Amino acid sequence: MTDSTPADPTEQEGRGARRRDAAVTRQAILDAAVAAFTRHGYDGVGVRDIARNAGVTAMLINRYFGSKERLFAEAVDVAFAPRTVISGTGADLPRATARALVTRTAPDAEELGPFLLLLRSAANPSAAAIMREAIARHAGRHLTEELSDGVSAELMLAVQAGVWLMRSVLGTTALAEGEPEELAGRIESLFQVLVTPDGPGSR
Amino acid sequence: MTDSTPADPTEQEGRGARRRDAAVTRQAILDAAVAAFTRHGYDGVGVRDIARNAGVTAMLINRYFGSKERLFAEAVDVAFAPRTVISGTGADLPRATARALVTRTAPDAEELGPFLLLLRSAANPSAAAIMREAIARHAGRHLTEELSDGVSAELMLAVQAGVWLMRSVLGTTALAEGEPEELAGRIESLFQVLVTPDGPGSR
DNA sequence: CGAAAAAGTCTACGACTGTAGACATGGGAG
DNA sequence: CTCCCATGTCTACAGTCGTAGACTTTTTCG
């Protein structure tokens, strides 16, 4: 659980404590929380780990966020809010999104992404409820208005989550070590089926 | 963590301890472990919970299985071994598998299934490694020889896992409350794309 | 400068975890 | 019937968890 990044000494002091600033500290905690929850899941990190990586004490988390669960809720919001879960628009959407998915799940990708957070915290029912709401609020709405159909939108999320699971979490051989180009093409075909209202159903 | 089923009094005694039998007791522990791990994930259950549901003491688990991790490994093997992760053969495979998936992820389905175990234990790296091996040993091999292509096989698993996540774990609105018939058809279309070697790539 | 308020730390508690070792008990073999 | 080993339980330990309350340190403002 020791995550290397110790305290972010980018402020100015070479060593010792940083200047006291509630907003900055709060943000540091939130950043550390997103990273930690994404890497180890809700139950996998303790507030002490997050606090250490933010350069503060565990109790400060409770002062600023009330509880670990409320911190998680904010972290989920951060993880799902800025980044889009789809790439491209219109006809280019399947291709762009498939490419982005393969790239972001590459073994050497350092950006972790919201799906990792989703998968690793899915076991905890409270965490699952929080994430469901966040998905409905951000990604789901965005996807639905682009795809005009809720089922298609959530199936697209499902495919992405599944690929992320196999490739990044489990590391199954075929998907993790396969040729990125081929894989992207296969996934693009899947997305293609989803964006077309309901074309050639069988074969 | 109190899972209702207290001790399985199906033996014969109305109350009190069951007849001492190593094989039966071991199996009772294993059954309880599969159920508990599937419901709450590797980190979500303690050995005391499993032991209580099996009607024994926590220490007996260590006597029979060595450790919680080794018990988990056996439980994963049980969960993935008997049931097939695909239904039907040949041309009927997409349709049958899609129908089975929708049925098994219905809100009132009481059989939990290996994907739930997979999703809820994915956060723990050791557990993930154990499950990856089990998948390669059972489902992956079976799927590959039916589909003749490793990438297709694992993409099929990915789609199933993703749908399971959205429907059963998160309970997102569109997939959880949608019409089963429509959903099955949409998923069938996805599988259809996977089983055809590589036909119409775009559109 | 001095005091109020904000920002952060320390100590501690009760509950829970996996598991090691010593102990009790039942059941089949002689 | 009696012995003995397999079967199962009890107690305990060293950790970790989230968080409550009292405390100290820094910043800001009059």
Coordinates of C-alpha atoms (C1' of nucleotides) in Angstrom, one line a residue:
Chain A
M1 CA 0.0 0.0 0.0
T2 CA 3.0 2.3 0.1
D3 CA 2.5 4.2 -3.2
S4 CA 5.9 5.8 -3.7
T5 CA 4.6 9.4 -4.1
P6 CA 5.2 10.6 -0.6
A7 CA 3.9 14.1 -0.1
D8 CA 4.1 16.1 -3.3
P9 CA 6.9 18.5 -2.3
T10 CA 6.3 20.7 -5.4
E11 CA 5.2 23.6 -3.3
Q12 CA 8.5 25.2 -2.4
E13 CA 9.9 23.8 0.8
G14 CA 12.7 21.3 0.3
R15 CA 11.5 19.4 3.4
G16 CA 9.1 19.7 6.2
A17 CA 5.4 20.7 6.1
R18 CA 3.8 22.6 3.3
R19 CA 2.1 25.9 3.8
R20 CA -1.3 25.6 5.4
D21 CA -4.1 26.0 2.8
A22 CA -7.4 24.2 3.2
A23 CA -8.3 24.2 -0.5
V24 CA -4.9 22.9 -1.5
T25 CA -4.8 20.2 1.1
R26 CA -8.4 19.1 0.4
Q27 CA -7.5 18.7 -3.3
A28 CA -4.3 16.8 -2.4
I29 CA -6.4 14.3 -0.4
L30 CA -8.9 14.0 -3.2
D31 CA -6.2 13.3 -5.8
A32 CA -4.6 10.7 -3.6
A33 CA -8.0 9.2 -3.0
V34 CA -8.7 8.8 -6.7
A35 CA -5.4 7.2 -7.4
A36 CA -5.6 4.9 -4.4
F37 CA -9.2 3.8 -4.9
T38 CA -8.4 3.2 -8.6
R39 CA -5.4 1.0 -7.8
H40 CA -6.8 -1.0 -4.9
G41 CA -10.5 -0.5 -4.7
Y42 CA -12.7 0.8 -1.9
D43 CA -12.0 -2.0 0.6
G44 CA -8.4 -2.3 -0.5
V45 CA -7.2 1.1 0.8
G46 CA -7.3 2.5 4.3
V47 CA -7.7 6.2 5.1
R48 CA -4.2 6.1 6.5
D49 CA -2.8 5.1 3.2
I50 CA -4.6 7.9 1.4
A51 CA -3.6 10.4 4.1
R52 CA 0.1 9.5 3.9
N53 CA 0.1 9.9 0.1
A54 CA -1.5 13.3 0.5
G55 CA 1.1 14.3 3.1
V56 CA -1.4 14.6 6.0
T57 CA -2.9 12.7 8.8
A58 CA -5.8 10.3 8.6
M59 CA -8.0 12.3 10.8
L60 CA -7.9 15.3 8.4
I61 CA -9.9 13.2 5.9
N62 CA -12.7 12.9 8.3
R63 CA -12.5 16.6 9.1
Y64 CA -12.8 17.5 5.4
F65 CA -15.0 14.8 4.0
G66 CA -16.9 13.4 7.0
S67 CA -16.1 9.8 6.4
K68 CA -14.3 7.4 4.1
E69 CA -17.5 6.7 2.2
R70 CA -18.1 10.4 1.5
L71 CA -14.5 10.8 0.3
F72 CA -15.1 7.8 -2.0
A73 CA -18.2 9.5 -3.4
E74 CA -16.3 12.6 -4.3
A75 CA -13.5 10.6 -5.7
V76 CA -15.9 8.7 -7.9
D77 CA -17.3 11.9 -9.1
V78 CA -13.9 13.2 -10.0
A79 CA -13.0 10.0 -11.8
F80 CA -16.1 9.9 -14.0
A81 CA -16.7 13.6 -14.5
P82 CA -13.9 15.1 -16.7
R83 CA -13.0 12.3 -19.0
T84 CA -15.5 11.0 -21.5
V85 CA -16.1 7.4 -21.7
I86 CA -16.6 7.6 -25.4
S87 CA -14.4 9.2 -28.0
G88 CA -15.4 10.7 -31.3
T89 CA -18.9 11.6 -32.5
G90 CA -21.4 10.3 -35.0
A91 CA -20.0 7.8 -37.5
D92 CA -16.5 7.9 -36.1
L93 CA -17.6 7.0 -32.6
P94 CA -17.1 3.2 -32.8
R95 CA -13.7 3.4 -34.3
A96 CA -12.4 6.2 -32.0
T97 CA -13.8 4.7 -28.8
A98 CA -12.4 1.2 -29.7
R99 CA -8.9 2.7 -30.4
A100 CA -9.0 4.7 -27.1
L101 CA -10.0 1.7 -25.1
V102 CA -7.2 -0.5 -26.5
T103 CA -4.7 2.3 -25.9
R104 CA -5.8 3.0 -22.3
T105 CA -5.8 -0.6 -21.4
A106 CA -2.3 -1.2 -22.8
P107 CA 0.1 -2.7 -20.3
D108 CA 2.3 0.4 -20.1
A109 CA -0.5 2.9 -19.9
E110 CA -0.1 5.0 -16.7
E111 CA -3.5 6.7 -16.7
L112 CA -5.7 4.4 -14.8
G113 CA -9.2 5.4 -15.7
P114 CA -12.6 5.2 -14.2
F115 CA -13.3 1.6 -15.3
L116 CA -10.5 0.4 -13.1
L117 CA -12.1 2.2 -10.1
L118 CA -15.4 0.7 -11.1
L119 CA -14.2 -2.9 -11.3
R120 CA -12.1 -2.8 -8.2
S121 CA -14.7 -1.3 -6.0
A122 CA -17.7 -3.3 -7.3
A123 CA -17.6 -5.8 -4.5
N124 CA -18.7 -3.3 -1.8
P125 CA -22.5 -2.7 -2.1
S126 CA -22.3 0.9 -0.8
A127 CA -19.5 1.6 -3.2
A128 CA -21.5 0.0 -6.0
A129 CA -24.5 2.2 -5.3
I130 CA -22.4 5.3 -5.3
M131 CA -20.8 4.4 -8.6
R132 CA -24.2 3.6 -10.2
E133 CA -25.4 7.1 -9.4
A134 CA -22.2 8.6 -10.7
I135 CA -22.5 6.7 -14.0
A136 CA -26.1 7.7 -14.4
R137 CA -25.2 11.3 -13.7
H138 CA -22.2 11.5 -16.0
A139 CA -21.3 8.8 -18.5
G140 CA -24.8 7.4 -18.9
R141 CA -26.3 10.8 -19.8
H142 CA -23.6 11.7 -22.2
L143 CA -23.7 8.3 -23.9
T144 CA -27.4 8.2 -24.1
E145 CA -27.8 11.5 -25.9
E146 CA -25.1 10.5 -28.4
L147 CA -26.6 7.1 -28.9
S148 CA -30.3 8.0 -28.4
D149 CA -30.9 4.7 -26.7
G150 CA -30.2 3.8 -23.1
V151 CA -29.7 0.1 -23.7
S152 CA -27.1 0.7 -26.3
A153 CA -25.3 3.2 -24.1
E154 CA -25.1 0.8 -21.2
L155 CA -24.1 -2.1 -23.4
M156 CA -21.3 0.0 -24.7
L157 CA -20.2 0.6 -21.1
A158 CA -20.5 -3.1 -20.4
V159 CA -18.3 -4.0 -23.3
Q160 CA -15.7 -1.5 -22.2
A161 CA -15.8 -2.6 -18.6
G162 CA -15.5 -6.3 -19.7
V163 CA -12.5 -5.6 -21.9
W164 CA -10.9 -3.6 -19.1
L165 CA -11.4 -6.4 -16.7
M166 CA -9.9 -9.1 -19.0
R167 CA -7.0 -7.0 -20.1
S168 CA -5.9 -4.9 -17.1
V169 CA -7.3 -6.6 -14.1
L170 CA -7.1 -10.3 -15.0
G171 CA -4.5 -10.1 -17.7
T172 CA -5.8 -13.0 -19.7
T173 CA -3.4 -14.1 -22.3
A174 CA -5.2 -13.6 -25.6
L175 CA -6.5 -10.1 -24.9
A176 CA -3.5 -8.8 -22.9
E177 CA -0.8 -10.0 -25.3
G178 CA -2.7 -9.9 -28.6
E179 CA -2.0 -7.5 -31.4
P180 CA -3.5 -4.1 -30.5
E181 CA -4.6 -3.4 -34.1
E182 CA -6.5 -6.6 -34.4
L183 CA -8.1 -6.2 -31.0
A184 CA -9.2 -2.6 -31.8
G185 CA -10.8 -3.8 -35.0
R186 CA -12.7 -6.5 -33.3
I187 CA -14.0 -4.2 -30.6
E188 CA -14.9 -1.6 -33.2
S189 CA -17.1 -4.2 -34.9
L190 CA -18.9 -4.7 -31.6
F191 CA -19.5 -1.0 -31.1
Q192 CA -20.7 -0.8 -34.7
V193 CA -23.5 -3.2 -34.0
L194 CA -24.5 -1.1 -31.0
V195 CA -24.7 2.2 -32.7
T196 CA -26.8 1.0 -35.6
P197 CA -30.4 1.1 -34.3
D198 CA -31.2 -2.6 -35.0
G199 CA -30.0 -3.6 -38.4
P200 CA -29.1 -7.2 -39.5
G201 CA -30.1 -8.9 -36.3
S202 CA -28.9 -12.4 -37.2
R203 CA -25.9 -13.2 -39.3
Chain B
M1 CA -22.4 -11.1 6.7
T2 CA -25.1 -13.3 8.4
D3 CA -26.2 -15.4 5.5
S4 CA -29.4 -16.9 6.8
T5 CA -28.4 -20.5 6.0
P6 CA -27.1 -21.5 9.4
A7 CA -25.7 -25.0 9.4
D8 CA -27.4 -27.1 6.7
P9 CA -29.4 -29.4 9.0
T10 CA -30.3 -31.8 6.1
E11 CA -28.3 -34.6 7.7
Q12 CA -30.6 -36.0 10.2
E13 CA -30.2 -34.4 13.6
G14 CA -32.9 -31.9 14.5
R15 CA -30.3 -29.9 16.4
G16 CA -26.8 -30.1 17.7
A17 CA -23.7 -31.3 15.9
R18 CA -23.7 -33.4 12.7
R19 CA -22.0 -36.7 12.4
R20 CA -18.2 -36.4 12.1
D21 CA -17.1 -37.1 8.6
A22 CA -14.1 -35.3 7.1
A23 CA -15.3 -35.5 3.5
V24 CA -18.8 -34.2 4.2
T25 CA -17.5 -31.4 6.4
R26 CA -14.9 -30.4 3.8
Q27 CA -17.5 -30.2 1.2
A28 CA -19.8 -28.2 3.4
I29 CA -17.0 -25.7 3.9
L30 CA -16.3 -25.6 0.2
D31 CA -20.0 -25.0 -0.6
A32 CA -20.3 -22.2 1.9
A33 CA -17.1 -20.7 0.6
V34 CA -18.4 -20.6 -3.0
A35 CA -21.6 -19.0 -1.9
A36 CA -19.9 -16.4 0.4
F37 CA -17.1 -15.5 -2.0
T38 CA -19.7 -15.1 -4.8
R39 CA -21.9 -12.8 -2.7
H40 CA -19.2 -10.7 -1.0
G41 CA -15.9 -11.2 -2.8
Y42 CA -12.6 -12.4 -1.5
D43 CA -11.9 -9.5 0.8
G44 CA -15.6 -9.1 1.8
V45 CA -15.9 -12.4 3.7
G46 CA -13.9 -13.6 6.7
V47 CA -13.1 -17.2 7.4
R48 CA -15.4 -17.0 10.5
D49 CA -18.4 -16.2 8.3
I50 CA -17.7 -19.1 6.0
A51 CA -17.1 -21.4 8.9
R52 CA -20.3 -20.4 10.6
N53 CA -22.3 -21.0 7.5
A54 CA -20.7 -24.4 7.2
G55 CA -21.5 -25.2 10.8
V56 CA -17.9 -25.5 11.9
T57 CA -15.2 -23.4 13.5
A58 CA -12.9 -21.0 11.6
M59 CA -9.8 -23.0 12.5
L60 CA -11.1 -26.1 10.7
I61 CA -10.8 -24.2 7.4
N62 CA -7.1 -23.9 8.0
R63 CA -6.8 -27.5 8.9
Y64 CA -8.5 -28.6 5.7
F65 CA -7.4 -26.0 3.2
G66 CA -4.3 -24.5 4.7
S67 CA -5.3 -20.9 4.4
K68 CA -8.0 -18.6 3.2
E69 CA -6.3 -18.1 -0.1
R70 CA -6.0 -21.9 -0.8
L71 CA -9.7 -22.2 0.1
F72 CA -10.5 -19.5 -2.4
A73 CA -8.5 -21.2 -5.1
E74 CA -10.6 -24.4 -4.6
A75 CA -13.8 -22.4 -4.5
V76 CA -12.9 -20.7 -7.8
D77 CA -12.2 -24.0 -9.3
V78 CA -15.6 -25.3 -8.3
A79 CA -17.4 -22.2 -9.5
F80 CA -15.8 -22.3 -12.9
A81 CA -15.6 -26.0 -13.5
P82 CA -19.0 -27.6 -13.8
R83 CA -21.0 -24.9 -15.5
T84 CA -20.2 -23.9 -19.0
V85 CA -19.9 -20.3 -19.7
I86 CA -21.4 -20.8 -23.1
S87 CA -24.6 -22.5 -24.1
G88 CA -25.5 -24.2 -27.4
T89 CA -23.0 -25.2 -30.1
G90 CA -22.2 -24.1 -33.6
A91 CA -24.7 -21.7 -35.2
D92 CA -27.0 -21.7 -32.2
L93 CA -24.3 -20.6 -29.8
P94 CA -24.8 -16.8 -29.9
R95 CA -28.6 -17.1 -29.4
A96 CA -28.4 -19.7 -26.6
T97 CA -25.6 -18.0 -24.8
A98 CA -27.3 -14.6 -24.9
R99 CA -30.6 -16.0 -23.6
A100 CA -28.8 -17.8 -20.8
L101 CA -26.9 -14.7 -19.9
V102 CA -30.1 -12.6 -19.6
T103 CA -31.8 -15.3 -17.7
R104 CA -29.0 -15.8 -15.2
T105 CA -28.7 -12.1 -14.6
A106 CA -32.4 -11.5 -14.0
P107 CA -33.2 -9.8 -10.7
D108 CA -34.9 -12.9 -9.3
A109 CA -32.3 -15.5 -10.3
E110 CA -31.0 -17.3 -7.3
E111 CA -28.1 -19.1 -8.9
L112 CA -25.2 -16.6 -8.6
G113 CA -22.7 -17.8 -11.1
P114 CA -19.0 -17.6 -11.7
F115 CA -19.0 -14.1 -13.1
L116 CA -20.3 -12.6 -9.9
L117 CA -17.4 -14.3 -8.1
L118 CA -15.1 -12.9 -10.7
L119 CA -16.3 -9.4 -10.5
R120 CA -16.5 -9.2 -6.7
S121 CA -13.0 -10.6 -6.1
A122 CA -11.3 -8.7 -8.9
A123 CA -9.9 -6.0 -6.6
N124 CA -7.5 -8.4 -4.9
P125 CA -4.4 -9.1 -7.0
S126 CA -3.8 -12.6 -5.6
A127 CA -7.4 -13.4 -6.1
A128 CA -7.3 -12.1 -9.6
A129 CA -4.3 -14.3 -10.4
I130 CA -6.1 -17.3 -9.1
M131 CA -9.1 -16.6 -11.2
R132 CA -7.1 -15.9 -14.3
E133 CA -5.6 -19.4 -14.1
A134 CA -9.0 -20.9 -13.5
I135 CA -10.4 -19.2 -16.5
A136 CA -7.6 -20.3 -18.7
R137 CA -8.0 -23.8 -17.4
H138 CA -11.7 -24.2 -17.8
A139 CA -13.8 -21.6 -19.6
G140 CA -11.1 -20.3 -21.9
R141 CA -10.1 -23.7 -23.2
H142 CA -13.7 -24.7 -23.8
L143 CA -14.6 -21.5 -25.5
T144 CA -11.5 -21.4 -27.6
E145 CA -12.0 -24.9 -29.1
E146 CA -15.6 -23.9 -29.9
L147 CA -14.7 -20.6 -31.4
S148 CA -11.2 -21.6 -32.8
D149 CA -9.9 -18.2 -31.8
G150 CA -8.6 -17.0 -28.5
V151 CA -9.4 -13.4 -28.9
S152 CA -13.0 -14.1 -29.8
A153 CA -13.3 -16.4 -26.8
E154 CA -12.1 -13.8 -24.4
L155 CA -14.1 -11.0 -25.9
M156 CA -17.1 -13.2 -25.4
L157 CA -16.2 -13.6 -21.8
A158 CA -15.6 -9.8 -21.5
V159 CA -19.1 -9.0 -22.9
Q160 CA -20.7 -11.4 -20.5
A161 CA -18.7 -10.1 -17.5
G162 CA -19.6 -6.5 -18.5
V163 CA -23.3 -7.3 -18.8
W164 CA -23.2 -9.1 -15.5
L165 CA -21.5 -6.1 -13.9
M166 CA -24.1 -3.6 -15.1
R167 CA -27.1 -5.7 -14.5
S168 CA -26.4 -7.6 -11.3
V169 CA -23.6 -5.7 -9.5
L170 CA -24.4 -2.1 -10.3
G171 CA -28.0 -2.4 -11.3
T172 CA -27.9 0.4 -13.9
T173 CA -31.4 1.3 -14.9
A174 CA -31.5 0.6 -18.7
L175 CA -30.0 -2.9 -18.5
A176 CA -31.5 -4.0 -15.2
E177 CA -35.1 -2.9 -15.9
G178 CA -35.1 -3.3 -19.7
E179 CA -37.2 -5.8 -21.5
P180 CA -35.4 -9.2 -21.4
E181 CA -36.4 -10.1 -24.9
E182 CA -34.9 -6.9 -26.4
L183 CA -31.8 -7.2 -24.4
A184 CA -31.2 -10.8 -25.3
G185 CA -31.5 -9.8 -29.0
R186 CA -29.0 -7.0 -28.7
I187 CA -26.5 -9.2 -26.9
E188 CA -27.0 -12.0 -29.5
S189 CA -26.0 -9.5 -32.2
L190 CA -22.8 -8.9 -30.4
F191 CA -22.0 -12.5 -30.1
Q192 CA -22.9 -13.0 -33.7
V193 CA -20.1 -10.6 -34.7
L194 CA -17.7 -12.5 -32.5
V195 CA -18.3 -16.0 -33.9
T196 CA -18.0 -14.9 -37.5
P197 CA -14.3 -15.1 -38.3
D198 CA -14.0 -11.5 -39.5
G199 CA -16.7 -10.6 -42.0
P200 CA -18.0 -7.1 -42.6
G201 CA -15.6 -5.1 -40.4
S202 CA -17.3 -1.8 -40.8
R203 CA -21.0 -1.3 -41.2
Chain C
dC1 C1' 1.9 42.8 18.8
dG2 C1' -1.6 39.8 20.6
dA3 C1' -5.6 37.1 20.3
dA4 C1' -9.2 34.5 17.8
dA5 C1' -9.8 31.2 14.5
dA6 C1' -8.4 28.0 11.3
dA7 C1' -5.5 23.9 10.1
dG8 C1' -3.4 19.9 11.5
dT9 C1' -1.7 16.1 14.7
dC10 C1' -1.8 12.7 18.6
dT11 C1' -3.7 9.2 21.3
dA12 C1' -6.9 5.9 21.9
dC13 C1' -10.9 2.8 21.4
dG14 C1' -13.6 -0.9 20.0
dA15 C1' -14.2 -4.0 16.4
dC16 C1' -12.5 -7.0 13.1
dT17 C1' -9.0 -9.8 10.5
dG18 C1' -6.1 -14.5 9.5
dT19 C1' -4.0 -18.0 11.8
dA20 C1' -0.9 -20.5 15.3
dG21 C1' -1.0 -23.8 19.3
dA22 C1' -3.1 -26.2 23.0
dC23 C1' -7.0 -28.6 24.2
dA24 C1' -11.4 -31.5 24.0
dT25 C1' -14.3 -35.1 21.9
dG26 C1' -16.4 -38.6 19.1
dG27 C1' -16.1 -43.0 16.5
dG28 C1' -14.1 -47.0 14.6
dA29 C1' -10.6 -50.9 15.4
dG30 C1' -8.6 -54.2 18.6
Chain D
dC1 C1' -15.1 -52.5 26.5
dT2 C1' -11.1 -49.8 25.7
dC3 C1' -7.7 -47.4 23.4
dC4 C1' -6.3 -44.0 20.1
dC5 C1' -6.3 -41.2 16.3
dA6 C1' -9.0 -38.3 13.4
dT7 C1' -12.1 -34.6 13.9
dG8 C1' -13.3 -30.4 15.8
dT9 C1' -13.2 -26.4 19.3
dC10 C1' -11.1 -22.7 22.4
dT11 C1' -8.0 -19.1 23.5
dA12 C1' -5.0 -16.0 22.1
dC13 C1' -2.0 -12.9 19.3
dA14 C1' -0.4 -9.5 16.5
dG15 C1' -2.3 -6.6 13.0
dT16 C1' -5.4 -3.3 10.7
dC17 C1' -9.5 -0.8 10.3
dG18 C1' -12.5 3.7 10.7
dT19 C1' -13.1 7.4 13.6
dA20 C1' -14.0 10.2 18.0
dG21 C1' -12.1 13.8 21.2
dA22 C1' -8.4 16.5 23.0
dC23 C1' -4.5 18.7 21.8
dT24 C1' -0.8 21.8 19.3
dT25 C1' 0.6 24.7 15.7
dT26 C1' 0.1 28.0 12.2
dT27 C1' -2.2 31.8 9.9
dT28 C1' -4.9 35.8 9.8
dC29 C1' -6.9 40.0 11.4
dG30 C1' -7.8 44.0 14.5

